[in-house]
Amino acid sequence: WTDRNTCVLFGDGAGAVVLEAQEGDSGVLSSHLHSDGNHVELLYQPGFGAVHQPSVEGLEAKLPFLKMNGNEVYKFAVRMMTEVSKAALKSNGYTSEDVSLFIPHQANLRILEATSKRLKLTDEQCFINVNKYGNTSAATIPLALDEANRAGRLKQGDLLLMTAFGGGFTWGGTLVRW
């Protein structure tokens, strides 16, 4: 709780999506995954692991806690989430207008709003629940997908655009026909 750059940003959660093969037009249309370790110093966890073994000294040095440069992460995340979303749409012959529901990584509201604005998506096309759970990291999209489904926001044949961004840096986008 002493690092105001990260302590209030992250929630706790877990989620998974189970896929199965089936006949028809529904399913994953494409996935686009990227990473760039050149920006690791902007969002990372210094230890523990192979480099820093768990120790009292490591805890005192706060090695297991996230380090983040929020302004730079924001700019990079918005740019990469927008680019990978456009790539997923373009590679499948779609535009933002075709998207039934945009389910982004629920990092923070500013990132979500900036990304959806750059993609020219309407508020109705965007699913946002970061206000309820915070940033639950890798769980944000599975949790949002489940919540959207339970709320009746997903119909057979809907085109779902999902995008995420993470530490190190990693980012990706997936287009799914529900």
mmCIF file of C-alpha atoms in Angstrom:
data_model
loop_
_atom_site.group_PDB
_atom_site.id
_atom_site.type_symbol
_atom_site.label_atom_id
_atom_site.label_comp_id
_atom_site.label_asym_id
_atom_site.label_seq_id
_atom_site.Cartn_x
_atom_site.Cartn_y
_atom_site.Cartn_z
ATOM 1 C CA TRP A 1 0.000 0.000 0.000
ATOM 2 C CA THR A 2 2.977 2.347 -0.107
ATOM 3 C CA ASP A 3 3.287 2.539 -3.912
ATOM 4 C CA ARG A 4 0.461 4.784 -5.123
ATOM 5 C CA ASN A 5 1.375 3.966 -8.754
ATOM 6 C CA THR A 6 -0.031 0.455 -8.353
ATOM 7 C CA CYS A 7 -1.694 -0.236 -4.996
ATOM 8 C CA VAL A 8 -5.191 0.981 -5.864
ATOM 9 C CA LEU A 9 -5.257 -0.300 -9.440
ATOM 10 C CA PHE A 10 -5.391 -4.061 -9.134
ATOM 11 C CA GLY A 11 -8.198 -6.331 -7.992
ATOM 12 C CA ASP A 12 -8.228 -10.073 -7.470
ATOM 13 C CA GLY A 13 -10.010 -12.586 -9.651
ATOM 14 C CA ALA A 14 -9.746 -15.716 -11.722
ATOM 15 C CA GLY A 15 -11.458 -16.790 -14.900
ATOM 16 C CA ALA A 16 -11.270 -19.274 -17.727
ATOM 17 C CA VAL A 17 -12.961 -19.869 -21.044
ATOM 18 C CA VAL A 18 -13.640 -23.406 -22.224
ATOM 19 C CA LEU A 19 -13.707 -23.921 -25.980
ATOM 20 C CA GLU A 20 -14.877 -26.959 -27.886
ATOM 21 C CA ALA A 21 -14.904 -27.873 -31.548
ATOM 22 C CA GLN A 22 -18.235 -27.669 -33.331
ATOM 23 C CA GLU A 23 -19.703 -27.418 -36.787
ATOM 24 C CA GLY A 24 -20.848 -24.082 -38.162
ATOM 25 C CA ASP A 25 -19.682 -20.512 -38.383
ATOM 26 C CA SER A 26 -19.127 -19.773 -34.690
ATOM 27 C CA GLY A 27 -15.798 -19.854 -32.892
ATOM 28 C CA VAL A 28 -12.447 -18.116 -32.883
ATOM 29 C CA LEU A 29 -11.922 -16.353 -36.204
ATOM 30 C CA SER A 30 -8.365 -15.234 -35.450
ATOM 31 C CA SER A 31 -5.965 -14.360 -32.651
ATOM 32 C CA HIS A 32 -3.118 -11.868 -32.907
ATOM 33 C CA LEU A 33 -0.484 -12.068 -30.151
ATOM 34 C CA HIS A 34 2.540 -9.811 -29.653
ATOM 35 C CA SER A 35 5.292 -9.097 -27.166
ATOM 36 C CA ASP A 36 8.109 -6.599 -26.857
ATOM 37 C CA GLY A 37 10.513 -7.009 -23.962
ATOM 38 C CA ASN A 38 12.225 -3.696 -24.751
ATOM 39 C CA HIS A 39 9.649 -1.933 -22.554
ATOM 40 C CA VAL A 40 9.846 -4.229 -19.540
ATOM 41 C CA GLU A 41 10.940 -1.395 -17.237
ATOM 42 C CA LEU A 42 7.562 0.307 -17.670
ATOM 43 C CA LEU A 43 5.532 -2.521 -16.060
ATOM 44 C CA TYR A 44 7.204 -5.423 -14.311
ATOM 45 C CA GLN A 45 7.764 -7.374 -11.123
ATOM 46 C CA PRO A 46 11.454 -7.317 -10.124
ATOM 47 C CA GLY A 47 11.348 -10.608 -8.155
ATOM 48 C CA PHE A 48 10.935 -13.319 -6.962
ATOM 49 C CA GLY A 49 11.962 -15.940 -9.456
ATOM 50 C CA ALA A 50 15.129 -17.225 -11.031
ATOM 51 C CA VAL A 51 17.006 -13.950 -10.560
ATOM 52 C CA HIS A 52 15.877 -13.128 -7.012
ATOM 53 C CA GLN A 53 15.183 -16.054 -4.713
ATOM 54 C CA PRO A 54 12.571 -15.456 -1.965
ATOM 55 C CA SER A 55 14.139 -13.942 1.143
ATOM 56 C CA VAL A 56 13.416 -11.540 3.977
ATOM 57 C CA GLU A 57 15.791 -9.052 2.344
ATOM 58 C CA GLY A 58 13.890 -9.358 -0.943
ATOM 59 C CA LEU A 59 10.602 -8.668 0.801
ATOM 60 C CA GLU A 60 12.095 -5.628 2.529
ATOM 61 C CA ALA A 61 13.339 -4.403 -0.875
ATOM 62 C CA LYS A 62 9.784 -4.929 -2.198
ATOM 63 C CA LEU A 63 10.959 -7.210 -5.013
ATOM 64 C CA PRO A 64 7.657 -9.115 -5.349
ATOM 65 C CA PHE A 65 5.648 -5.937 -5.929
ATOM 66 C CA LEU A 66 4.743 -4.483 -9.329
ATOM 67 C CA LYS A 67 6.588 -1.448 -10.637
ATOM 68 C CA MET A 68 4.851 0.731 -13.189
ATOM 69 C CA ASN A 69 5.243 3.978 -15.094
ATOM 70 C CA GLY A 70 1.518 4.658 -15.496
ATOM 71 C CA ASN A 71 1.670 7.421 -18.110
ATOM 72 C CA GLU A 72 3.899 5.441 -20.457
ATOM 73 C CA VAL A 73 1.914 2.228 -19.933
ATOM 74 C CA TYR A 74 -1.295 4.115 -20.742
ATOM 75 C CA LYS A 75 0.060 5.462 -24.042
ATOM 76 C CA PHE A 76 1.530 2.154 -25.143
ATOM 77 C CA ALA A 77 -1.536 0.132 -24.077
ATOM 78 C CA VAL A 78 -3.999 2.355 -25.943
ATOM 79 C CA ARG A 79 -1.873 2.326 -29.091
ATOM 80 C CA MET A 80 -1.234 -1.430 -29.100
ATOM 81 C CA MET A 81 -4.786 -2.466 -28.116
ATOM 82 C CA THR A 82 -6.128 -0.247 -30.905
ATOM 83 C CA GLU A 83 -3.663 -1.551 -33.497
ATOM 84 C CA VAL A 84 -4.190 -5.234 -32.670
ATOM 85 C CA SER A 85 -7.981 -4.777 -32.682
ATOM 86 C CA LYS A 86 -7.835 -3.164 -36.116
ATOM 87 C CA ALA A 87 -5.579 -5.994 -37.334
ATOM 88 C CA ALA A 88 -8.017 -8.650 -36.093
ATOM 89 C CA LEU A 89 -10.919 -6.912 -37.798
ATOM 90 C CA LYS A 90 -9.051 -6.274 -41.055
ATOM 91 C CA SER A 91 -7.698 -9.817 -41.348
ATOM 92 C CA ASN A 92 -11.275 -11.111 -41.238
ATOM 93 C CA GLY A 93 -12.815 -8.475 -43.513
ATOM 94 C CA TYR A 94 -14.701 -6.592 -40.801
ATOM 95 C CA THR A 95 -14.829 -3.034 -39.488
ATOM 96 C CA SER A 96 -15.688 -1.604 -36.081
ATOM 97 C CA GLU A 97 -19.284 -1.196 -37.226
ATOM 98 C CA ASP A 98 -19.595 -4.992 -37.459
ATOM 99 C CA VAL A 99 -18.620 -5.548 -33.808
ATOM 100 C CA SER A 100 -21.518 -6.655 -31.628
ATOM 101 C CA LEU A 101 -19.543 -6.385 -28.398
ATOM 102 C CA PHE A 102 -16.051 -5.138 -27.587
ATOM 103 C CA ILE A 103 -14.637 -6.828 -24.491
ATOM 104 C CA PRO A 104 -11.285 -5.255 -23.652
ATOM 105 C CA HIS A 105 -8.891 -6.028 -20.838
ATOM 106 C CA GLN A 106 -10.353 -4.053 -17.952
ATOM 107 C CA ALA A 107 -7.144 -2.191 -17.052
ATOM 108 C CA ASN A 108 -8.680 1.178 -16.259
ATOM 109 C CA LEU A 109 -11.522 3.293 -17.568
ATOM 110 C CA ARG A 110 -9.259 5.829 -19.303
ATOM 111 C CA ILE A 111 -7.571 3.117 -21.371
ATOM 112 C CA LEU A 112 -10.924 1.527 -22.254
ATOM 113 C CA GLU A 113 -12.496 4.818 -23.297
ATOM 114 C CA ALA A 114 -9.471 5.924 -25.348
ATOM 115 C CA THR A 115 -9.210 2.564 -27.125
ATOM 116 C CA SER A 116 -12.916 2.353 -27.938
ATOM 117 C CA LYS A 117 -12.874 5.967 -29.167
ATOM 118 C CA ARG A 118 -9.939 5.257 -31.493
ATOM 119 C CA LEU A 119 -11.804 2.205 -32.790
ATOM 120 C CA LYS A 120 -14.914 4.373 -33.319
ATOM 121 C CA LEU A 121 -17.073 2.071 -31.193
ATOM 122 C CA THR A 122 -20.286 3.221 -29.536
ATOM 123 C CA ASP A 123 -20.928 2.928 -25.807
ATOM 124 C CA GLU A 124 -23.435 0.146 -26.561
ATOM 125 C CA GLN A 125 -20.712 -1.887 -28.287
ATOM 126 C CA CYS A 126 -18.376 -1.758 -25.270
ATOM 127 C CA PHE A 127 -18.556 -3.946 -22.200
ATOM 128 C CA ILE A 128 -17.050 -2.347 -19.120
ATOM 129 C CA ASN A 129 -16.981 -3.744 -15.582
ATOM 130 C CA VAL A 130 -13.656 -2.404 -14.238
ATOM 131 C CA ASN A 131 -15.725 -0.217 -11.904
ATOM 132 C CA LYS A 132 -16.935 -3.383 -10.115
ATOM 133 C CA TYR A 133 -13.784 -5.487 -9.840
ATOM 134 C CA GLY A 134 -10.773 -3.342 -10.606
ATOM 135 C CA ASN A 135 -8.017 -4.643 -12.844
ATOM 136 C CA THR A 136 -7.979 -8.399 -12.241
ATOM 137 C CA SER A 137 -5.160 -8.811 -14.785
ATOM 138 C CA ALA A 138 -5.539 -11.967 -16.890
ATOM 139 C CA ALA A 139 -8.985 -12.623 -15.418
ATOM 140 C CA THR A 140 -10.600 -9.435 -16.773
ATOM 141 C CA ILE A 141 -11.738 -10.786 -20.141
ATOM 142 C CA PRO A 142 -13.061 -14.159 -18.887
ATOM 143 C CA LEU A 143 -14.935 -12.365 -16.075
ATOM 144 C CA ALA A 144 -16.357 -9.772 -18.482
ATOM 145 C CA LEU A 145 -17.310 -12.445 -21.022
ATOM 146 C CA ASP A 146 -19.174 -14.404 -18.351
ATOM 147 C CA GLU A 147 -20.905 -11.296 -17.026
ATOM 148 C CA ALA A 148 -21.952 -10.211 -20.527
ATOM 149 C CA ASN A 149 -23.295 -13.683 -21.247
ATOM 150 C CA ARG A 150 -25.270 -13.856 -17.972
ATOM 151 C CA ALA A 151 -26.681 -10.380 -18.670
ATOM 152 C CA GLY A 152 -28.002 -11.516 -22.055
ATOM 153 C CA ARG A 153 -25.624 -9.272 -23.993
ATOM 154 C CA LEU A 154 -24.348 -12.166 -26.161
ATOM 155 C CA LYS A 155 -26.472 -13.671 -28.904
ATOM 156 C CA GLN A 156 -25.657 -16.462 -31.312
ATOM 157 C CA GLY A 157 -23.903 -14.992 -34.335
ATOM 158 C CA ASP A 158 -22.573 -11.915 -32.499
ATOM 159 C CA LEU A 159 -19.110 -10.713 -33.469
ATOM 160 C CA LEU A 160 -16.968 -10.263 -30.343
ATOM 161 C CA LEU A 161 -13.730 -8.311 -30.350
ATOM 162 C CA MET A 162 -11.490 -8.923 -27.350
ATOM 163 C CA THR A 163 -8.147 -7.252 -26.687
ATOM 164 C CA ALA A 164 -5.695 -7.244 -23.817
ATOM 165 C CA PHE A 165 -2.429 -5.726 -22.695
ATOM 166 C CA GLY A 166 0.014 -6.872 -20.045
ATOM 167 C CA GLY A 167 3.362 -6.447 -18.405
ATOM 168 C CA GLY A 168 6.622 -7.018 -20.065
ATOM 169 C CA PHE A 169 4.974 -5.926 -22.640
ATOM 170 C CA THR A 170 2.481 -8.335 -24.174
ATOM 171 C CA TRP A 171 -0.746 -7.610 -26.063
ATOM 172 C CA GLY A 172 -3.228 -9.375 -28.263
ATOM 173 C CA GLY A 173 -6.592 -9.318 -29.943
ATOM 174 C CA THR A 174 -9.089 -12.035 -30.775
ATOM 175 C CA LEU A 175 -12.162 -11.991 -32.969
ATOM 176 C CA VAL A 176 -14.879 -14.502 -32.099
ATOM 177 C CA ARG A 177 -18.197 -15.369 -33.716
ATOM 178 C CA TRP A 178 -20.452 -16.272 -30.765
#
